[in-house]
Amino acid sequence: MKRFVVLVFSFYSFVLGATEQAQQIFQDMAPSLYQIRLIDKATSEKSSIGSGFQISENGYIATNYHVISGYAQHPEKYIIEYENDQGKKGQLSLQTVDVINDLAIVLLAENPHTQHFMISETAPEKGEELYSLGNPHDLGMIVVPGTYNGLKKEAFNDRIHFTGSVNPGMSGGPVVNRFGEVVGINVASSGNQIGFLIPHDKLAALINNFDVQVEKTIDEQITEQLKANQNRLLTEIMANDWQTKSFAGASIPDTGVNYIRCWGDSNADKADALLFKAATNCQMEEYVYISEAFTTGSIDMEFHFFESEEISSTRFYQIYQTQINRAGASNRAGKEDVSEFECQHDITTDSDESIRNKAILCIRAFKKYRGLYDVMYLSASIDHDKQALVSHFTLSGVDKNFAQSFSQKFMESVKWN
């Protein structure tokens, strides 16, 4: 039996002006809005704050995972606390999380308010006016009108592009339509009235899977979610027909997916430069947040090309070696999160035998989330005296099979022109 059921109906079947609509929604739903904060046990002071909203009459509250991530990682250090619209405070218990979509459900067990938000059955239409609720900068609950602009382009996991102010402290607050139904959850801002929301169907899926999830520990939930997300990501990328594209004097891979974006730069405009340098960086703009010190779920690729007839071979090699030494993992991780890298060194030749590389493949294991690894690959050409090509990628949070197949496909796509 489900512990709670979310029903959907319209609060407001009549049409009001935008200002009156916002005021009416805020007035009616204020008792179901909460500030969510982590309290450091040692100091009894707030460590982080966000927003949350009640989704059932028996006290279940939705918020962002990142709002309560400190507790999820270190429950011995923090407590989760709420403050309601009347200033009443109390303790919450963490029930389930979805780290991929940055969601969490907590429980207010003692005398919860019976009124709660309803989740919409449909997505908004592009251009539809929405209302974001939350507690920005610890200043008190507010409502901010904005516009639905569809799903963010060039993203692997769905995010809504919302034109409106989503400020710090509003994370985890609901975004509702004119009927007061939840269509999104505040999650991030890029400033200049550009906000991002988690689509309501992600919360609905977490609710529908609630009974299964709560039978597992939070660490078990996170492990399963990370594995499923990276398996889906890399399966899609590996199944794609990779092309090659020109890069200075070489060719490099083009994975063909729109959520890995590439940016380039060179010193071709410097006529007096003794060394020609070009660089391309291809990366996902999204990642999975585990804690302030630990992120995962991303793919990064870098390519550097050097060429010179003007400097000595010794100086050329020094510059080349400096670039190699700069390579490192692209995701954040600390000693408590991952093991030390273990590396294998090899000399490789591409499929056309046009380029010989000194290659290094390094792997480090996740300590808490078993079966997941960070993988770092670096190859540097060794067959040209005055030309050099350095290729580098990082995969974060993958299993070893994907690491091996990705490495092979990557190596086969890097060639001299």
Short mmCIF file of C-alpha atoms in Angstrom, two decimals:
data_model
loop_
_atom_site.label_atom_id
_atom_site.label_comp_id
_atom_site.label_asym_id
_atom_site.label_seq_id
_atom_site.Cartn_x
_atom_site.Cartn_y
_atom_site.Cartn_z
CA MET A 1 0.00 0.00 0.00
CA LYS A 2 1.25 3.47 -0.83
CA ARG A 3 2.21 5.59 2.14
CA PHE A 4 0.72 8.62 0.46
CA VAL A 5 -1.28 9.42 -2.64
CA VAL A 6 -1.02 12.69 -4.56
CA LEU A 7 -4.30 13.71 -6.15
CA VAL A 8 -4.58 16.34 -8.84
CA PHE A 9 -7.29 19.01 -9.07
CA SER A 10 -7.54 22.70 -9.78
CA PHE A 11 -7.48 25.23 -6.97
CA TYR A 12 -8.38 28.12 -9.26
CA SER A 13 -10.90 27.56 -12.01
CA PHE A 14 -11.52 31.23 -12.43
CA VAL A 15 -9.31 33.68 -14.31
CA LEU A 16 -7.47 36.43 -12.43
CA GLY A 17 -4.87 38.97 -13.45
CA ALA A 18 -1.25 37.89 -12.95
CA THR A 19 -0.78 39.92 -9.77
CA GLU A 20 -4.02 38.80 -8.20
CA GLN A 21 -3.32 35.22 -9.27
CA ALA A 22 0.08 35.26 -7.58
CA GLN A 23 -1.34 36.78 -4.41
CA GLN A 24 -4.18 34.24 -4.30
CA ILE A 25 -1.84 31.27 -4.80
CA PHE A 26 0.56 32.49 -2.15
CA GLN A 27 -2.21 33.23 0.35
CA ASP A 28 -3.87 29.85 -0.11
CA MET A 29 -0.70 27.74 -0.16
CA ALA A 30 1.53 29.50 2.40
CA PRO A 31 0.78 26.88 5.12
CA SER A 32 2.17 24.17 2.81
CA LEU A 33 5.47 25.99 2.19
CA TYR A 34 8.53 25.48 4.39
CA GLN A 35 12.04 26.67 4.79
CA ILE A 36 14.28 23.60 4.95
CA ARG A 37 17.58 23.98 6.76
CA LEU A 38 20.44 21.82 7.93
CA ILE A 39 21.48 22.44 11.52
CA ASP A 40 25.02 21.65 12.55
CA LYS A 41 24.73 19.65 15.77
CA ALA A 42 27.98 20.94 17.24
CA THR A 43 27.06 24.62 16.91
CA SER A 44 23.23 24.48 16.71
CA GLU A 45 23.50 26.96 13.82
CA LYS A 46 22.18 26.79 10.27
CA SER A 47 24.60 25.22 7.80
CA SER A 48 22.47 25.51 4.66
CA ILE A 49 18.97 26.57 3.70
CA GLY A 50 16.44 25.90 0.98
CA SER A 51 12.72 25.56 0.43
CA GLY A 52 10.23 22.72 0.42
CA PHE A 53 6.54 22.06 -0.10
CA GLN A 54 4.09 19.57 1.33
CA ILE A 55 2.84 16.92 -1.11
CA SER A 56 0.56 14.83 1.10
CA GLU A 57 -1.77 15.33 4.02
CA ASN A 58 0.36 13.10 6.23
CA GLY A 59 3.41 15.34 6.16
CA TYR A 60 5.61 14.33 3.24
CA ILE A 61 7.58 17.30 1.89
CA ALA A 62 9.50 17.60 -1.40
CA THR A 63 12.73 19.56 -1.71
CA ASN A 64 16.04 19.44 -3.60
CA TYR A 65 18.59 16.77 -2.80
CA HIS A 66 21.34 19.37 -2.67
CA VAL A 67 19.48 21.19 0.12
CA ILE A 68 19.77 18.17 2.42
CA SER A 69 22.87 16.55 0.89
CA GLY A 70 24.99 17.28 3.97
CA TYR A 71 22.66 15.15 6.08
CA ALA A 72 22.50 12.42 3.41
CA GLN A 73 26.31 12.16 3.47
CA HIS A 74 26.87 12.82 7.19
CA PRO A 75 23.73 12.13 9.26
CA GLU A 76 25.83 12.11 12.43
CA LYS A 77 26.74 15.77 11.91
CA TYR A 78 23.43 17.40 10.99
CA ILE A 79 19.72 17.43 11.64
CA ILE A 80 17.11 18.49 9.07
CA GLU A 81 14.82 21.22 10.36
CA TYR A 82 11.80 23.06 8.97
CA GLU A 83 10.24 26.42 9.66
CA ASN A 84 6.63 27.00 8.55
CA ASP A 85 4.78 30.19 7.64
CA GLN A 86 3.94 30.80 11.31
CA GLY A 87 7.56 30.57 12.42
CA LYS A 88 7.13 27.14 14.01
CA LYS A 89 10.22 24.91 13.81
CA GLY A 90 10.64 21.17 14.03
CA GLN A 91 12.67 18.21 12.89
CA LEU A 92 12.32 16.29 9.63
CA SER A 93 13.44 12.79 8.65
CA LEU A 94 14.93 11.93 5.27
CA GLN A 95 12.89 9.32 3.41
CA THR A 96 14.16 8.98 -0.17
CA VAL A 97 16.29 10.78 -2.75
CA ASP A 98 16.80 11.10 -6.50
CA VAL A 99 20.31 12.50 -6.98
CA ILE A 100 20.05 12.50 -10.78
CA ASN A 101 17.11 14.91 -10.71
CA ASP A 102 18.20 16.63 -7.47
CA LEU A 103 15.10 15.65 -5.50
CA ALA A 104 14.43 14.46 -1.97
CA ILE A 105 11.38 13.65 0.13
CA VAL A 106 11.43 14.35 3.87
CA LEU A 107 8.77 13.69 6.50
CA LEU A 108 7.19 16.00 9.03
CA ALA A 109 5.78 13.33 11.32
CA GLU A 110 4.40 15.46 14.17
CA ASN A 111 1.05 17.19 13.54
CA PRO A 112 1.49 18.02 9.85
CA HIS A 113 -0.78 20.54 8.17
CA THR A 114 -3.43 18.71 6.13
CA GLN A 115 -3.31 21.11 3.19
CA HIS A 116 -0.83 20.24 0.48
CA PHE A 117 0.18 20.97 -3.09
CA MET A 118 -1.14 18.92 -6.00
CA ILE A 119 1.03 17.78 -8.90
CA SER A 120 -0.15 18.62 -12.40
CA GLU A 121 -1.01 15.83 -14.81
CA THR A 122 0.22 17.82 -17.81
CA ALA A 123 3.24 19.92 -18.74
CA PRO A 124 2.81 23.67 -19.31
CA GLU A 125 2.61 25.18 -22.79
CA LYS A 126 5.48 27.29 -24.07
CA GLY A 127 4.96 30.90 -23.04
CA GLU A 128 2.60 29.99 -20.20
CA GLU A 129 2.91 32.10 -17.07
CA LEU A 130 4.08 30.23 -13.98
CA TYR A 131 4.69 31.15 -10.36
CA SER A 132 7.84 30.19 -8.45
CA LEU A 133 7.64 30.03 -4.65
CA GLY A 134 10.50 29.91 -2.18
CA ASN A 135 12.58 31.66 0.46
CA PRO A 136 15.33 33.68 -1.29
CA HIS A 137 18.40 34.62 0.76
CA ASP A 138 16.60 33.71 4.02
CA LEU A 139 14.32 36.75 3.61
CA GLY A 140 10.97 34.97 3.90
CA MET A 141 8.65 33.20 1.48
CA ILE A 142 7.80 35.01 -1.76
CA VAL A 143 6.14 34.27 -5.09
CA VAL A 144 7.89 35.17 -8.37
CA PRO A 145 6.01 35.18 -11.70
CA GLY A 146 7.84 33.87 -14.75
CA THR A 147 7.45 32.14 -18.10
CA TYR A 148 7.75 28.52 -19.22
CA ASN A 149 10.19 28.25 -22.14
CA GLY A 150 10.20 24.51 -22.66
CA LEU A 151 12.94 22.05 -21.82
CA LYS A 152 16.55 23.18 -21.85
CA LYS A 153 18.27 22.31 -25.09
CA GLU A 154 21.55 20.42 -25.12
CA ALA A 155 20.87 18.62 -21.84
CA PHE A 156 20.97 14.89 -21.15
CA ASN A 157 18.64 15.04 -18.14
CA ASP A 158 15.53 17.18 -18.54
CA ARG A 159 15.48 20.68 -17.08
CA ILE A 160 12.85 23.35 -17.67
CA HIS A 161 14.02 26.76 -18.88
CA PHE A 162 12.13 29.29 -16.73
CA THR A 163 12.31 33.04 -17.29
CA GLY A 164 12.15 34.33 -13.74
CA SER A 165 14.26 34.91 -10.64
CA VAL A 166 15.28 31.67 -8.94
CA ASN A 167 17.55 32.95 -6.20
CA PRO A 168 19.62 31.12 -3.54
CA GLY A 169 17.29 29.81 -0.85
CA MET A 170 14.47 29.13 -3.32
CA SER A 171 15.96 25.73 -4.23
CA GLY A 172 13.37 23.01 -3.65
CA GLY A 173 10.39 25.36 -3.79
CA PRO A 174 7.43 24.60 -6.07
CA VAL A 175 6.62 26.27 -9.36
CA VAL A 176 2.91 26.21 -10.10
CA ASN A 177 0.55 27.00 -12.95
CA ARG A 178 -2.46 29.32 -12.71
CA PHE A 179 -4.44 26.53 -11.07
CA GLY A 180 -1.89 26.15 -8.28
CA GLU A 181 -0.70 22.75 -9.54
CA VAL A 182 3.00 21.93 -9.33
CA VAL A 183 4.64 21.82 -12.78
CA GLY A 184 8.27 22.16 -11.67
CA ILE A 185 10.68 22.45 -8.76
CA ASN A 186 13.25 25.26 -8.42
CA VAL A 187 16.78 23.94 -8.82
CA ALA A 188 19.26 26.43 -10.33
CA SER A 189 19.80 29.87 -11.80
CA SER A 190 22.12 31.33 -14.43
CA GLY A 191 21.28 34.90 -13.46
CA ASN A 192 19.66 37.52 -15.70
CA GLN A 193 16.19 36.03 -15.14
CA ILE A 194 17.29 32.59 -16.40
CA GLY A 195 16.18 29.86 -14.04
CA PHE A 196 16.02 26.08 -14.30
CA LEU A 197 13.39 23.76 -12.88
CA ILE A 198 13.02 20.03 -12.43
CA PRO A 199 9.98 18.86 -14.42
CA HIS A 200 7.06 17.73 -12.28
CA ASP A 201 7.05 14.23 -13.80
CA LYS A 202 10.41 13.51 -12.12
CA LEU A 203 8.83 14.16 -8.72
CA ALA A 204 5.79 12.09 -9.68
CA ALA A 205 8.10 9.18 -10.58
CA LEU A 206 9.90 9.45 -7.24
CA ILE A 207 6.56 9.41 -5.43
CA ASN A 208 5.29 6.44 -7.44
CA ASN A 209 8.46 4.48 -6.61
CA PHE A 210 8.44 5.56 -2.97
CA ASP A 211 7.59 2.23 -1.34
CA VAL A 212 10.37 0.43 -3.24
CA GLN A 213 12.97 3.08 -2.56
CA VAL A 214 12.42 3.51 1.20
CA GLU A 215 13.23 -0.16 1.76
CA LYS A 216 16.82 0.65 0.77
CA THR A 217 19.40 2.80 2.52
CA ILE A 218 20.16 6.24 1.08
CA ASP A 219 23.58 4.99 -0.06
CA GLU A 220 21.97 2.04 -1.84
CA GLN A 221 19.51 4.37 -3.56
CA ILE A 222 22.29 6.69 -4.73
CA THR A 223 24.44 3.80 -6.00
CA GLU A 224 21.60 2.40 -8.10
CA GLN A 225 20.71 5.82 -9.49
CA LEU A 226 24.29 6.67 -10.46
CA LYS A 227 24.77 3.32 -12.20
CA ALA A 228 21.49 3.59 -14.12
CA ASN A 229 22.21 7.15 -15.22
CA GLN A 230 25.74 6.47 -16.47
CA ASN A 231 24.68 3.24 -18.16
CA ARG A 232 21.96 5.13 -20.03
CA LEU A 233 24.34 7.97 -20.91
CA LEU A 234 27.22 5.86 -22.19
CA THR A 235 24.98 3.35 -23.96
CA GLU A 236 23.53 6.23 -25.95
CA ILE A 237 26.92 7.76 -26.73
CA MET A 238 28.58 4.46 -27.65
CA ALA A 239 25.66 3.48 -29.91
CA ASN A 240 26.00 6.75 -31.81
CA ASP A 241 27.91 6.79 -35.10
CA TRP A 242 31.00 8.79 -34.19
CA GLN A 243 32.43 10.98 -36.92
CA THR A 244 35.83 12.69 -37.04
CA LYS A 245 36.40 16.41 -37.46
CA SER A 246 39.45 18.43 -38.38
CA PHE A 247 41.53 19.87 -35.57
CA ALA A 248 44.65 21.78 -36.64
CA GLY A 249 46.92 19.11 -38.14
CA ALA A 250 44.89 16.21 -36.81
CA SER A 251 41.42 14.64 -36.66
CA ILE A 252 39.49 14.16 -33.42
CA PRO A 253 36.18 12.45 -32.51
CA ASP A 254 32.73 13.98 -32.79
CA THR A 255 30.32 11.94 -30.66
CA GLY A 256 27.29 13.49 -32.39
CA VAL A 257 25.28 14.14 -29.20
CA ASN A 258 24.11 17.68 -28.53
CA TYR A 259 24.73 17.62 -24.78
CA ILE A 260 28.51 17.36 -25.27
CA ARG A 261 29.50 20.81 -26.51
CA CYS A 262 32.90 21.80 -27.87
CA TRP A 263 34.75 25.09 -27.64
CA GLY A 264 38.02 25.96 -29.33
CA ASP A 265 40.84 28.49 -29.18
CA SER A 266 44.23 29.06 -30.81
CA ASN A 267 46.96 31.65 -31.15
CA ALA A 268 46.61 31.81 -34.94
CA ASP A 269 46.18 35.60 -34.65
CA LYS A 270 49.66 35.99 -33.15
CA ALA A 271 51.88 36.49 -36.20
CA ASP A 272 55.04 36.64 -34.11
CA ALA A 273 54.34 33.49 -32.10
CA LEU A 274 57.21 31.00 -32.25
CA LEU A 275 54.86 28.13 -31.36
CA PHE A 276 51.43 27.52 -32.86
CA LYS A 277 48.95 26.25 -30.25
CA ALA A 278 45.35 25.10 -30.64
CA ALA A 279 42.97 23.62 -28.08
CA THR A 280 39.50 22.11 -28.18
CA ASN A 281 37.51 21.24 -25.07
CA CYS A 282 34.34 19.12 -25.30
CA GLN A 283 32.24 18.62 -22.20
CA MET A 284 28.84 18.12 -20.71
CA GLU A 285 27.51 21.20 -18.98
CA GLU A 286 25.67 19.12 -16.39
CA TYR A 287 26.86 16.81 -13.64
CA VAL A 288 25.42 14.92 -10.69
CA TYR A 289 25.88 16.66 -7.35
CA ILE A 290 26.67 14.35 -4.43
CA SER A 291 28.18 16.89 -2.03
CA GLU A 292 30.10 20.15 -2.10
CA ALA A 293 33.30 18.14 -2.48
CA PHE A 294 32.05 15.37 -4.77
CA THR A 295 30.46 15.54 -8.23
CA THR A 296 30.10 12.87 -10.88
CA GLY A 297 28.12 11.86 -13.96
CA SER A 298 30.06 13.89 -16.53
CA ILE A 299 32.21 13.37 -19.64
CA ASP A 300 35.05 15.70 -20.67
CA MET A 301 37.42 15.52 -23.64
CA GLU A 302 40.38 17.81 -24.38
CA PHE A 303 42.70 18.08 -27.37
CA HIS A 304 45.86 20.19 -27.67
CA PHE A 305 47.95 20.65 -30.82
CA PHE A 306 51.44 22.22 -31.00
CA GLU A 307 53.62 22.96 -34.01
CA SER A 308 56.85 24.92 -34.47
CA GLU A 309 59.87 25.13 -36.74
CA GLU A 310 61.31 28.09 -34.84
CA ILE A 311 62.30 26.65 -31.46
CA SER A 312 64.65 23.89 -30.45
CA SER A 313 63.49 20.33 -29.97
CA THR A 314 64.38 20.59 -26.28
CA ARG A 315 62.23 23.71 -25.75
CA PHE A 316 59.42 22.20 -27.80
CA TYR A 317 59.47 19.08 -25.64
CA GLN A 318 59.39 21.15 -22.42
CA ILE A 319 56.23 23.00 -23.54
CA TYR A 320 54.68 19.73 -24.66
CA GLN A 321 55.51 18.03 -21.34
CA THR A 322 54.03 20.92 -19.37
CA GLN A 323 50.68 20.42 -21.10
CA ILE A 324 50.77 16.70 -20.34
CA ASN A 325 51.45 17.37 -16.66
CA ARG A 326 48.37 19.61 -16.41
CA ALA A 327 45.96 16.78 -17.20
CA GLY A 328 43.72 15.71 -14.36
CA ALA A 329 40.25 14.45 -13.45
CA SER A 330 37.51 16.95 -14.32
CA ASN A 331 35.14 16.10 -11.48
CA ARG A 332 35.52 17.03 -7.81
CA ALA A 333 36.27 14.19 -5.38
CA GLY A 334 38.04 13.93 -2.05
CA LYS A 335 39.96 11.22 -0.26
CA GLU A 336 36.85 10.10 1.59
CA ASP A 337 35.03 9.67 -1.74
CA VAL A 338 37.50 7.88 -4.03
CA SER A 339 40.67 5.81 -3.93
CA GLU A 340 43.97 6.92 -5.43
CA PHE A 341 44.32 6.59 -9.19
CA GLU A 342 45.95 3.39 -10.42
CA CYS A 343 47.52 3.83 -13.86
CA GLN A 344 48.64 1.67 -16.76
CA HIS A 345 51.19 2.98 -19.30
CA ASP A 346 51.39 1.77 -22.88
CA ILE A 347 52.52 2.67 -26.39
CA THR A 348 49.58 2.64 -28.79
CA THR A 349 49.12 2.98 -32.55
CA ASP A 350 45.88 4.14 -34.15
CA SER A 351 44.01 1.94 -36.65
CA ASP A 352 45.69 3.62 -39.65
CA GLU A 353 49.12 3.46 -37.99
CA SER A 354 49.40 7.20 -38.64
CA ILE A 355 50.09 8.16 -35.05
CA ARG A 356 52.01 6.54 -32.21
CA ASN A 357 51.15 7.61 -28.67
CA LYS A 358 52.38 7.23 -25.19
CA ALA A 359 49.10 6.42 -23.44
CA ILE A 360 48.13 6.40 -19.77
CA LEU A 361 44.84 4.97 -18.48
CA CYS A 362 44.06 5.68 -14.82
CA ILE A 363 41.16 4.40 -12.72
CA ARG A 364 40.02 5.24 -9.18
CA ALA A 365 37.19 3.54 -7.31
CA PHE A 366 34.27 5.12 -5.49
CA LYS A 367 34.51 4.14 -1.83
CA LYS A 368 30.87 4.41 -0.82
CA TYR A 369 29.19 3.62 -4.14
CA ARG A 370 30.65 0.25 -5.04
CA GLY A 371 31.16 -0.72 -8.68
CA LEU A 372 31.63 2.85 -9.91
CA TYR A 373 34.90 4.42 -11.04
CA ASP A 374 36.45 7.60 -12.37
CA VAL A 375 38.48 7.00 -15.52
CA MET A 376 41.16 9.33 -16.87
CA TYR A 377 42.90 8.74 -20.20
CA LEU A 378 45.82 10.68 -21.65
CA SER A 379 47.68 10.09 -24.88
CA ALA A 380 50.59 12.09 -26.30
CA SER A 381 52.09 11.64 -29.76
CA ILE A 382 55.73 10.55 -29.88
CA ASP A 383 56.44 10.31 -33.61
CA HIS A 384 56.85 13.96 -34.68
CA ASP A 385 59.70 16.26 -33.64
CA LYS A 386 58.01 19.58 -34.39
CA GLN A 387 54.35 18.60 -34.05
CA ALA A 388 52.56 17.24 -31.01
CA LEU A 389 49.03 16.12 -30.22
CA VAL A 390 47.77 15.59 -26.66
CA SER A 391 44.38 13.91 -26.18
CA HIS A 392 42.66 13.55 -22.83
CA PHE A 393 39.28 12.41 -21.49
CA THR A 394 37.62 11.88 -18.12
CA LEU A 395 34.61 9.67 -17.43
CA SER A 396 33.18 10.02 -13.94
CA GLY A 397 31.11 7.38 -12.20
CA VAL A 398 31.21 4.53 -14.74
CA ASP A 399 31.77 0.80 -14.65
CA LYS A 400 34.95 -0.72 -16.05
CA ASN A 401 33.34 -2.25 -19.14
CA PHE A 402 32.16 1.14 -20.37
CA ALA A 403 35.58 2.60 -19.61
CA GLN A 404 37.32 0.05 -21.83
CA SER A 405 34.92 0.35 -24.76
CA PHE A 406 34.94 4.17 -24.62
CA SER A 407 38.75 4.22 -24.52
CA GLN A 408 38.99 2.00 -27.58
CA LYS A 409 36.54 4.09 -29.59
CA PHE A 410 38.26 7.31 -28.53
CA MET A 411 41.73 6.08 -29.53
CA GLU A 412 40.49 4.96 -32.94
CA SER A 413 39.11 8.44 -33.65
CA VAL A 414 42.32 10.44 -33.03
CA LYS A 415 44.57 10.64 -36.11
CA TRP A 416 47.03 12.86 -37.94
CA ASN A 417 45.49 14.46 -41.02
#
